[in-house]
PDB file of C-alpha atoms in Angstrom:
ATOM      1  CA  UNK A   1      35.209   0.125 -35.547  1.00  0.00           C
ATOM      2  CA  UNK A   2      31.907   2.057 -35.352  1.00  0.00           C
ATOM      3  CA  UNK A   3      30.093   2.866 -32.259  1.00  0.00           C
ATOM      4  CA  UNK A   4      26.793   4.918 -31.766  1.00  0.00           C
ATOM      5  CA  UNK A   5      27.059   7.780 -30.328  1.00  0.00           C
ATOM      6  CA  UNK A   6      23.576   7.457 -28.738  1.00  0.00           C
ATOM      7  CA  UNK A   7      24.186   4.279 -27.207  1.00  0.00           C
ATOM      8  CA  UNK A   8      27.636   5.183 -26.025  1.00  0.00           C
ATOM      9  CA  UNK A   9      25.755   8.049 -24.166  1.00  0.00           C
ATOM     10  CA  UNK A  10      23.554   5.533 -22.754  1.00  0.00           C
ATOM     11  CA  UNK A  11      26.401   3.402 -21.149  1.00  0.00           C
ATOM     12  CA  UNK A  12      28.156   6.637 -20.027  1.00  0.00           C
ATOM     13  CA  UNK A  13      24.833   7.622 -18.446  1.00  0.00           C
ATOM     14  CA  UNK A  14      24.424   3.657 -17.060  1.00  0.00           C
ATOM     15  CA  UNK A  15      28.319   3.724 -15.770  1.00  0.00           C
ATOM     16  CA  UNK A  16      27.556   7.438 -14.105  1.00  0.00           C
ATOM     17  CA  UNK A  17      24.580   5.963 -12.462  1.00  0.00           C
ATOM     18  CA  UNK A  18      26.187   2.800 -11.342  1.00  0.00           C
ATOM     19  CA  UNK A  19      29.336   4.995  -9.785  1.00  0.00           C
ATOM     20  CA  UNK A  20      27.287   7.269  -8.199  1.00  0.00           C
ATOM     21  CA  UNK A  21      23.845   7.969  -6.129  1.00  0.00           C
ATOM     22  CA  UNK A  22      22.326   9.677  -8.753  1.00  0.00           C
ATOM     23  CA  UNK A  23      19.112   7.761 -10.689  1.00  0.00           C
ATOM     24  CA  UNK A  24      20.206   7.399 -14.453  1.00  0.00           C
ATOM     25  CA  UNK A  25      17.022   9.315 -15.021  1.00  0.00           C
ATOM     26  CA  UNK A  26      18.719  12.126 -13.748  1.00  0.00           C
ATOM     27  CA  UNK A  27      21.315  12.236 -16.220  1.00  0.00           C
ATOM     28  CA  UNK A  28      21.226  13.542 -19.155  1.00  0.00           C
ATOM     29  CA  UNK A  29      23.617  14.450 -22.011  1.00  0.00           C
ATOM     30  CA  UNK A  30      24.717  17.734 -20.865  1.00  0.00           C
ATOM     31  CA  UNK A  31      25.478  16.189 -17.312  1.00  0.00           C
ATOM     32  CA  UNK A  32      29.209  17.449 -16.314  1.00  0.00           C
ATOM     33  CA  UNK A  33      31.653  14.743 -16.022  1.00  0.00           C
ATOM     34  CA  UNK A  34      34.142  17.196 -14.020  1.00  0.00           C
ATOM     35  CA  UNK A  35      33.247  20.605 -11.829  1.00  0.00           C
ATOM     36  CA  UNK A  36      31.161  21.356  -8.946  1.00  0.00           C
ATOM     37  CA  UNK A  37      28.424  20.054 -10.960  1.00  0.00           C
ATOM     38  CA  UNK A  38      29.609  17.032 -11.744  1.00  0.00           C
ATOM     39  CA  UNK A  39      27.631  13.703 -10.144  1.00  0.00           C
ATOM     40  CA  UNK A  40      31.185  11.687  -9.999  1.00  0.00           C
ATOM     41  CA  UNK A  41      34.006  12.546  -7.802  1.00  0.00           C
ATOM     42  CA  UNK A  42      38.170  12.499  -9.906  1.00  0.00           C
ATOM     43  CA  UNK A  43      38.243   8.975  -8.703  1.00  0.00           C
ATOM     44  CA  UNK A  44      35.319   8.066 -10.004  1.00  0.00           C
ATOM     45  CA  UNK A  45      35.544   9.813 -13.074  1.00  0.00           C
ATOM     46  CA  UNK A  46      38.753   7.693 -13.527  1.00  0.00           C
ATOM     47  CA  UNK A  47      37.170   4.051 -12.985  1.00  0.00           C
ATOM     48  CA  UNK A  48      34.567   5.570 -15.482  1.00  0.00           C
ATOM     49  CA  UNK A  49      37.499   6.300 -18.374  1.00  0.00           C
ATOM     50  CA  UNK A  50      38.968   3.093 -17.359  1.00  0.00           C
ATOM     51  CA  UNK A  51      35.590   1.009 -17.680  1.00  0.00           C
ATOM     52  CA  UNK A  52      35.138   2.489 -20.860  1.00  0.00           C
ATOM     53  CA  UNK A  53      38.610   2.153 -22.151  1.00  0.00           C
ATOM     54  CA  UNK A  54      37.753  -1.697 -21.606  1.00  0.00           C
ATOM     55  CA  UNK A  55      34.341  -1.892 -23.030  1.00  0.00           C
ATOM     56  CA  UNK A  56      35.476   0.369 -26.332  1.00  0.00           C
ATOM     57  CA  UNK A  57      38.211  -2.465 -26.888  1.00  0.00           C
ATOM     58  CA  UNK A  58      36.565  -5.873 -26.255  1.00  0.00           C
ATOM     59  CA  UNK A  59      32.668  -4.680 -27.421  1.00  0.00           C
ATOM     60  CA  UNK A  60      33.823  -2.630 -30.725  1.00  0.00           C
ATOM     61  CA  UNK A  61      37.892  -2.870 -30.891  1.00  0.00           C
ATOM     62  CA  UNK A  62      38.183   1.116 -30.669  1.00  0.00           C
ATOM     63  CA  UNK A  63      41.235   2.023 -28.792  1.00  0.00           C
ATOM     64  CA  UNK A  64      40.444   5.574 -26.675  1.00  0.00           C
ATOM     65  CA  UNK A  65      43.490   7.334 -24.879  1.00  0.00           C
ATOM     66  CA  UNK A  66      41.492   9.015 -22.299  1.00  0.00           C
ATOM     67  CA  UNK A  67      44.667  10.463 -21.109  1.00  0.00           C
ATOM     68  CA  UNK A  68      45.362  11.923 -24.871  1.00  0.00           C
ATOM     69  CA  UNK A  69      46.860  16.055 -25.340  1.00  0.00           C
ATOM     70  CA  UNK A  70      43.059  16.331 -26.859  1.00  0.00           C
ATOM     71  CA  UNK A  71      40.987  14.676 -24.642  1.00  0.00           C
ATOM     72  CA  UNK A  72      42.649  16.575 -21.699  1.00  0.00           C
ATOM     73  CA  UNK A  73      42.834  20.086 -23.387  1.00  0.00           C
ATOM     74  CA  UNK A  74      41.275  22.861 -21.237  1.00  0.00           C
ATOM     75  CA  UNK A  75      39.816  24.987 -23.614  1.00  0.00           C
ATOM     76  CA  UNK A  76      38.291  21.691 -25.475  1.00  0.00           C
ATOM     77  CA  UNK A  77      38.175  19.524 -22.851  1.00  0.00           C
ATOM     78  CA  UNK A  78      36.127  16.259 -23.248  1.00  0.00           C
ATOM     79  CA  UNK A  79      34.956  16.063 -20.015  1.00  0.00           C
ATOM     80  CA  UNK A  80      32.984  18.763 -19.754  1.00  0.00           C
ATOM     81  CA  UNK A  81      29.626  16.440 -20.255  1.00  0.00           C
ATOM     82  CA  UNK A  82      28.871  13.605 -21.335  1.00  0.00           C
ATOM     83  CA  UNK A  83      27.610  14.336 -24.729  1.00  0.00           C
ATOM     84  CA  UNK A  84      31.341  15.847 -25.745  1.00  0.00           C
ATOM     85  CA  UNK A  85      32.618  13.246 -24.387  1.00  0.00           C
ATOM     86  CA  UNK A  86      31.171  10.525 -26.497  1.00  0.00           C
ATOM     87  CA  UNK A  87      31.644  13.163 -29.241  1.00  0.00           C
ATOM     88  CA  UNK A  88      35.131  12.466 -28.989  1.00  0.00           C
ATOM     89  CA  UNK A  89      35.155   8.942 -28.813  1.00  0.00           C
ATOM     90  CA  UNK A  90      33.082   8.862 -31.990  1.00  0.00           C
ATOM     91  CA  UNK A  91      35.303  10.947 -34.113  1.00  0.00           C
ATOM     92  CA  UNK A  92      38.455   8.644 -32.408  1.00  0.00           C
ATOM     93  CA  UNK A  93      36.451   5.202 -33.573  1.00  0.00           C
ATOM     94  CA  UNK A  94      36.239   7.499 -37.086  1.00  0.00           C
ATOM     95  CA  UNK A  95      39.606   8.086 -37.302  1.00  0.00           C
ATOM     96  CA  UNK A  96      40.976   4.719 -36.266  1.00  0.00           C
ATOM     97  CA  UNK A  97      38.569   2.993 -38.764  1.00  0.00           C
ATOM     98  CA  UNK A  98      39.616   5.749 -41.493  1.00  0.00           C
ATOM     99  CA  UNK A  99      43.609   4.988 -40.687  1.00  0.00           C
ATOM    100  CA  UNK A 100      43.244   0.654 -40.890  1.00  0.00           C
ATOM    101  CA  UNK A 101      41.276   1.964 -44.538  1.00  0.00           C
TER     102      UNK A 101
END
């Protein structure tokens, strides 16, 4: 139940690219998922969890609650770029493969 966190930021960045008009060599790590500055619209940003939710579970058997008290926070929320939010799908795949231990 491990994933890399660099190429989970590359198939955020691929996902973001393919939901919006925005090159994937325009996005980078510190992209916002959510704000002003965001490249994805709420809708998009939800097909985005929801593509991910399935890839994380049939390509490395990690489930992610997108919709989780932490994920969703406001003062830490993981949707503030991309890079925290594979952050917090690494340390997730961590603690699920720590808990089947």
């Amino acid at each position: 139940m491990t994933i890399s966190r660099k190429n989970l930021i590359e198939k955020i960045k691929a996902e973001i690219a393919d939901l919006s008009d925005v090159a994937a060599g325009n996005i980078t790590q510190d992209t916002a998922l959510i704000g002003d500055d965001a490249p994805i619209d709420s809708g998009a940003l939800v097909e985005l969890m929801l593509s991910l939710e399935e890839y994380l579970d049939e390509e490395h058997g990690i489930d992610f609650d997108w919709t989780s008290d932490q994920t969703l926070s406001s003062s830490r929320s993981a949707y503030r770029s991309i890079a925290t939010l594979a952050d917090v799908i690494v340390k997730s795949a961590q603690n699920q493969s720590e808990a089947a231990q």
